[in-house]
């Protein structure tokens, strides 16, 4: 059995190692977007062909929350915002999701809001047209060969609908 080995990381160190070893590289962009551009650049520039790969091959994680409208998607996105807020505060693990809220403004202070927005700045949130446009821009910026789509939505039905929208807009 031939199981491909990937190096998953969120820094330029892991990117360099994947490049030197000639491995495919998966970058955790869904929670470390500040390192994404540098890591992908380092991976590609340090890549050495191997028995596994002749040229670099990158997969990038990205948060995508799609809904029928931009407003509904923004509402659903408060689940992931709350999770990252709780993580910043050291209050819970990344496995717990909270129900969406109408507004985050009373839940965080300015510093916490800025920190959450930094962590989630590559997230794609919106209705079908916004998701399609932002996903295309994300792929243009990262030149990813594959994507890992993370959809942190509290309600299972809303999560499935998000994936349905994504599949529809991406098929074109």
PDB file of C-alpha atoms in Angstrom:
ATOM      1  CA  UNK A   1       0.000   0.000   0.000  1.00  0.00           C
ATOM      2  CA  UNK A   2       1.360   3.402  -0.988  1.00  0.00           C
ATOM      3  CA  UNK A   3       0.130   6.040   1.464  1.00  0.00           C
ATOM      4  CA  UNK A   4       1.342   9.541   0.627  1.00  0.00           C
ATOM      5  CA  UNK A   5       3.130  11.406   3.386  1.00  0.00           C
ATOM      6  CA  UNK A   6       2.338  15.081   3.834  1.00  0.00           C
ATOM      7  CA  UNK A   7       3.839  17.629   6.146  1.00  0.00           C
ATOM      8  CA  UNK A   8       1.136  19.725   7.834  1.00  0.00           C
ATOM      9  CA  UNK A   9       2.239  22.963   9.417  1.00  0.00           C
ATOM     10  CA  UNK A  10       1.483  26.539  10.317  1.00  0.00           C
ATOM     11  CA  UNK A  11       4.942  28.105  10.084  1.00  0.00           C
ATOM     12  CA  UNK A  12       7.829  28.686   7.726  1.00  0.00           C
ATOM     13  CA  UNK A  13       9.860  26.041   9.610  1.00  0.00           C
ATOM     14  CA  UNK A  14       7.479  23.244   8.599  1.00  0.00           C
ATOM     15  CA  UNK A  15       7.265  24.704   5.097  1.00  0.00           C
ATOM     16  CA  UNK A  16      11.057  24.681   4.720  1.00  0.00           C
ATOM     17  CA  UNK A  17      11.262  21.112   6.009  1.00  0.00           C
ATOM     18  CA  UNK A  18       8.586  19.937   3.554  1.00  0.00           C
ATOM     19  CA  UNK A  19      10.446  21.686   0.730  1.00  0.00           C
ATOM     20  CA  UNK A  20      13.842  20.233   1.620  1.00  0.00           C
ATOM     21  CA  UNK A  21      12.361  16.738   1.919  1.00  0.00           C
ATOM     22  CA  UNK A  22      10.417  17.118  -1.347  1.00  0.00           C
ATOM     23  CA  UNK A  23       7.090  16.409   0.351  1.00  0.00           C
ATOM     24  CA  UNK A  24       3.652  17.841  -0.302  1.00  0.00           C
ATOM     25  CA  UNK A  25       2.872  20.609   2.184  1.00  0.00           C
ATOM     26  CA  UNK A  26      -0.479  21.344   3.848  1.00  0.00           C
ATOM     27  CA  UNK A  27      -0.723  24.741   5.518  1.00  0.00           C
ATOM     28  CA  UNK A  28      -3.175  25.385   8.379  1.00  0.00           C
ATOM     29  CA  UNK A  29      -4.491  28.682   7.017  1.00  0.00           C
ATOM     30  CA  UNK A  30      -7.795  28.286   8.814  1.00  0.00           C
ATOM     31  CA  UNK A  31      -6.138  29.388  12.071  1.00  0.00           C
ATOM     32  CA  UNK A  32      -2.710  30.779  11.133  1.00  0.00           C
ATOM     33  CA  UNK A  33      -3.290  33.153   8.212  1.00  0.00           C
ATOM     34  CA  UNK A  34      -0.549  35.550   9.318  1.00  0.00           C
ATOM     35  CA  UNK A  35       2.105  32.965   8.368  1.00  0.00           C
ATOM     36  CA  UNK A  36       0.464  31.720   5.182  1.00  0.00           C
ATOM     37  CA  UNK A  37       2.154  33.811   2.477  1.00  0.00           C
ATOM     38  CA  UNK A  38       5.617  33.448   3.954  1.00  0.00           C
ATOM     39  CA  UNK A  39       5.239  29.709   4.553  1.00  0.00           C
ATOM     40  CA  UNK A  40       4.022  29.026   1.009  1.00  0.00           C
ATOM     41  CA  UNK A  41       6.830  31.141  -0.439  1.00  0.00           C
ATOM     42  CA  UNK A  42       9.451  29.378   1.699  1.00  0.00           C
ATOM     43  CA  UNK A  43       8.040  25.984   0.733  1.00  0.00           C
ATOM     44  CA  UNK A  44       8.170  26.720  -2.966  1.00  0.00           C
ATOM     45  CA  UNK A  45      11.622  28.345  -2.876  1.00  0.00           C
ATOM     46  CA  UNK A  46      13.210  25.591  -0.764  1.00  0.00           C
ATOM     47  CA  UNK A  47      11.592  22.700  -2.637  1.00  0.00           C
ATOM     48  CA  UNK A  48      13.941  19.963  -3.814  1.00  0.00           C
ATOM     49  CA  UNK A  49      12.556  17.286  -6.139  1.00  0.00           C
ATOM     50  CA  UNK A  50      12.303  13.854  -4.550  1.00  0.00           C
ATOM     51  CA  UNK A  51      11.095  10.336  -5.309  1.00  0.00           C
ATOM     52  CA  UNK A  52       7.700  11.554  -4.074  1.00  0.00           C
ATOM     53  CA  UNK A  53       7.338  14.837  -5.970  1.00  0.00           C
ATOM     54  CA  UNK A  54       9.009  16.519  -8.914  1.00  0.00           C
ATOM     55  CA  UNK A  55       7.615  19.958  -8.076  1.00  0.00           C
ATOM     56  CA  UNK A  56       5.969  21.636  -5.056  1.00  0.00           C
ATOM     57  CA  UNK A  57       2.395  20.676  -4.221  1.00  0.00           C
ATOM     58  CA  UNK A  58       0.550  22.731  -1.612  1.00  0.00           C
ATOM     59  CA  UNK A  59      -2.772  22.303   0.145  1.00  0.00           C
ATOM     60  CA  UNK A  60      -4.135  25.219   2.197  1.00  0.00           C
ATOM     61  CA  UNK A  61      -6.791  25.214   4.897  1.00  0.00           C
ATOM     62  CA  UNK A  62      -9.395  27.966   4.821  1.00  0.00           C
ATOM     63  CA  UNK A  63     -12.576  28.710   6.755  1.00  0.00           C
ATOM     64  CA  UNK A  64     -15.626  28.992   4.499  1.00  0.00           C
ATOM     65  CA  UNK A  65     -19.066  29.907   5.798  1.00  0.00           C
ATOM     66  CA  UNK A  66     -21.650  30.169   3.059  1.00  0.00           C
ATOM     67  CA  UNK A  67     -25.340  30.963   3.429  1.00  0.00           C
ATOM     68  CA  UNK A  68     -28.142  32.210   1.224  1.00  0.00           C
ATOM     69  CA  UNK A  69     -27.326  35.807   2.174  1.00  0.00           C
ATOM     70  CA  UNK A  70     -24.275  37.708   3.406  1.00  0.00           C
ATOM     71  CA  UNK A  71     -26.171  38.643   6.576  1.00  0.00           C
ATOM     72  CA  UNK A  72     -27.013  35.018   7.389  1.00  0.00           C
ATOM     73  CA  UNK A  73     -23.400  33.970   6.775  1.00  0.00           C
ATOM     74  CA  UNK A  74     -22.137  36.728   9.084  1.00  0.00           C
ATOM     75  CA  UNK A  75     -24.566  35.548  11.757  1.00  0.00           C
ATOM     76  CA  UNK A  76     -23.418  31.928  11.380  1.00  0.00           C
ATOM     77  CA  UNK A  77     -19.767  33.055  11.529  1.00  0.00           C
ATOM     78  CA  UNK A  78     -20.223  34.243  15.112  1.00  0.00           C
ATOM     79  CA  UNK A  79     -19.829  30.602  16.153  1.00  0.00           C
ATOM     80  CA  UNK A  80     -16.207  30.549  15.006  1.00  0.00           C
ATOM     81  CA  UNK A  81     -15.638  34.066  16.344  1.00  0.00           C
ATOM     82  CA  UNK A  82     -16.836  32.971  19.784  1.00  0.00           C
ATOM     83  CA  UNK A  83     -14.605  29.899  19.668  1.00  0.00           C
ATOM     84  CA  UNK A  84     -11.509  31.962  18.912  1.00  0.00           C
ATOM     85  CA  UNK A  85     -12.501  34.514  21.555  1.00  0.00           C
ATOM     86  CA  UNK A  86     -12.731  31.745  24.142  1.00  0.00           C
ATOM     87  CA  UNK A  87      -9.356  30.379  22.989  1.00  0.00           C
ATOM     88  CA  UNK A  88      -7.761  33.814  23.357  1.00  0.00           C
ATOM     89  CA  UNK A  89      -9.186  33.974  26.863  1.00  0.00           C
ATOM     90  CA  UNK A  90      -7.918  30.446  27.597  1.00  0.00           C
ATOM     91  CA  UNK A  91     -11.403  29.240  28.473  1.00  0.00           C
ATOM     92  CA  UNK A  92     -12.044  26.229  26.245  1.00  0.00           C
ATOM     93  CA  UNK A  93     -10.673  23.818  23.709  1.00  0.00           C
ATOM     94  CA  UNK A  94     -10.987  24.180  19.947  1.00  0.00           C
ATOM     95  CA  UNK A  95     -13.486  21.306  19.781  1.00  0.00           C
ATOM     96  CA  UNK A  96     -16.434  23.177  21.285  1.00  0.00           C
ATOM     97  CA  UNK A  97     -18.837  25.226  19.171  1.00  0.00           C
ATOM     98  CA  UNK A  98     -21.300  27.742  20.546  1.00  0.00           C
ATOM     99  CA  UNK A  99     -24.621  28.822  19.020  1.00  0.00           C
ATOM    100  CA  UNK A 100     -24.446  31.942  16.843  1.00  0.00           C
ATOM    101  CA  UNK A 101     -25.355  35.329  18.327  1.00  0.00           C
ATOM    102  CA  UNK A 102     -26.904  38.427  16.782  1.00  0.00           C
ATOM    103  CA  UNK A 103     -23.895  40.577  17.670  1.00  0.00           C
ATOM    104  CA  UNK A 104     -20.400  40.012  19.003  1.00  0.00           C
ATOM    105  CA  UNK A 105     -19.979  43.642  20.105  1.00  0.00           C
ATOM    106  CA  UNK A 106     -21.001  43.125  23.722  1.00  0.00           C
ATOM    107  CA  UNK A 107     -18.962  39.907  24.013  1.00  0.00           C
ATOM    108  CA  UNK A 108     -15.457  41.215  23.322  1.00  0.00           C
ATOM    109  CA  UNK A 109     -13.311  44.273  23.907  1.00  0.00           C
ATOM    110  CA  UNK A 110     -11.370  46.045  21.156  1.00  0.00           C
ATOM    111  CA  UNK A 111      -8.147  44.091  21.737  1.00  0.00           C
ATOM    112  CA  UNK A 112      -9.961  40.764  21.709  1.00  0.00           C
ATOM    113  CA  UNK A 113     -11.883  41.722  18.574  1.00  0.00           C
ATOM    114  CA  UNK A 114      -8.640  42.640  16.813  1.00  0.00           C
ATOM    115  CA  UNK A 115      -7.005  39.360  17.872  1.00  0.00           C
ATOM    116  CA  UNK A 116      -9.957  37.277  16.646  1.00  0.00           C
ATOM    117  CA  UNK A 117     -10.061  39.177  13.362  1.00  0.00           C
ATOM    118  CA  UNK A 118      -6.322  38.546  12.850  1.00  0.00           C
ATOM    119  CA  UNK A 119      -6.807  34.812  13.430  1.00  0.00           C
ATOM    120  CA  UNK A 120      -9.768  34.639  11.051  1.00  0.00           C
ATOM    121  CA  UNK A 121      -8.725  37.195   8.425  1.00  0.00           C
ATOM    122  CA  UNK A 122      -8.513  34.669   5.608  1.00  0.00           C
ATOM    123  CA  UNK A 123     -12.010  33.322   6.332  1.00  0.00           C
ATOM    124  CA  UNK A 124     -14.473  33.437   3.461  1.00  0.00           C
ATOM    125  CA  UNK A 125     -17.913  34.419   4.716  1.00  0.00           C
ATOM    126  CA  UNK A 126     -20.919  35.378   2.624  1.00  0.00           C
ATOM    127  CA  UNK A 127     -23.653  34.530   0.217  1.00  0.00           C
ATOM    128  CA  UNK A 128     -22.993  32.495  -2.936  1.00  0.00           C
ATOM    129  CA  UNK A 129     -21.530  35.321  -5.048  1.00  0.00           C
ATOM    130  CA  UNK A 130     -19.258  36.609  -2.286  1.00  0.00           C
ATOM    131  CA  UNK A 131     -18.019  33.108  -1.504  1.00  0.00           C
ATOM    132  CA  UNK A 132     -17.239  32.389  -5.151  1.00  0.00           C
ATOM    133  CA  UNK A 133     -15.381  35.692  -5.646  1.00  0.00           C
ATOM    134  CA  UNK A 134     -13.411  35.415  -2.400  1.00  0.00           C
ATOM    135  CA  UNK A 135     -12.538  31.777  -3.001  1.00  0.00           C
ATOM    136  CA  UNK A 136     -11.191  32.622  -6.457  1.00  0.00           C
ATOM    137  CA  UNK A 137      -9.153  35.490  -4.959  1.00  0.00           C
ATOM    138  CA  UNK A 138      -7.849  33.173  -2.221  1.00  0.00           C
ATOM    139  CA  UNK A 139      -6.718  30.611  -4.786  1.00  0.00           C
ATOM    140  CA  UNK A 140      -5.089  33.318  -6.891  1.00  0.00           C
ATOM    141  CA  UNK A 141      -3.225  34.639  -3.835  1.00  0.00           C
ATOM    142  CA  UNK A 142      -2.083  31.259  -2.484  1.00  0.00           C
ATOM    143  CA  UNK A 143      -1.752  29.284  -5.743  1.00  0.00           C
ATOM    144  CA  UNK A 144      -2.892  26.275  -3.719  1.00  0.00           C
ATOM    145  CA  UNK A 145      -3.162  22.977  -5.553  1.00  0.00           C
ATOM    146  CA  UNK A 146      -5.865  21.810  -3.124  1.00  0.00           C
ATOM    147  CA  UNK A 147      -7.938  23.297  -0.334  1.00  0.00           C
ATOM    148  CA  UNK A 148      -8.993  22.016   3.051  1.00  0.00           C
ATOM    149  CA  UNK A 149     -12.360  23.627   3.730  1.00  0.00           C
ATOM    150  CA  UNK A 150     -13.213  24.145   7.390  1.00  0.00           C
ATOM    151  CA  UNK A 151     -16.790  25.157   8.178  1.00  0.00           C
ATOM    152  CA  UNK A 152     -17.400  25.875  11.852  1.00  0.00           C
ATOM    153  CA  UNK A 153     -21.170  26.301  11.987  1.00  0.00           C
ATOM    154  CA  UNK A 154     -23.119  25.315  15.103  1.00  0.00           C
ATOM    155  CA  UNK A 155     -26.215  23.835  13.443  1.00  0.00           C
ATOM    156  CA  UNK A 156     -25.563  20.706  11.395  1.00  0.00           C
ATOM    157  CA  UNK A 157     -28.227  21.609   8.823  1.00  0.00           C
ATOM    158  CA  UNK A 158     -26.721  25.067   8.295  1.00  0.00           C
ATOM    159  CA  UNK A 159     -23.261  23.466   7.964  1.00  0.00           C
ATOM    160  CA  UNK A 160     -24.503  21.041   5.301  1.00  0.00           C
ATOM    161  CA  UNK A 161     -26.242  23.889   3.467  1.00  0.00           C
ATOM    162  CA  UNK A 162     -22.980  25.850   3.513  1.00  0.00           C
ATOM    163  CA  UNK A 163     -21.219  22.928   1.813  1.00  0.00           C
ATOM    164  CA  UNK A 164     -24.061  22.633  -0.707  1.00  0.00           C
ATOM    165  CA  UNK A 165     -23.697  26.317  -1.605  1.00  0.00           C
ATOM    166  CA  UNK A 166     -19.941  25.930  -1.873  1.00  0.00           C
ATOM    167  CA  UNK A 167     -20.284  22.910  -4.158  1.00  0.00           C
ATOM    168  CA  UNK A 168     -22.791  24.737  -6.349  1.00  0.00           C
ATOM    169  CA  UNK A 169     -20.782  27.937  -6.784  1.00  0.00           C
ATOM    170  CA  UNK A 170     -17.520  26.108  -7.272  1.00  0.00           C
ATOM    171  CA  UNK A 171     -18.863  23.813  -9.997  1.00  0.00           C
ATOM    172  CA  UNK A 172     -19.932  26.968 -11.814  1.00  0.00           C
TER     173      UNK A 172
END
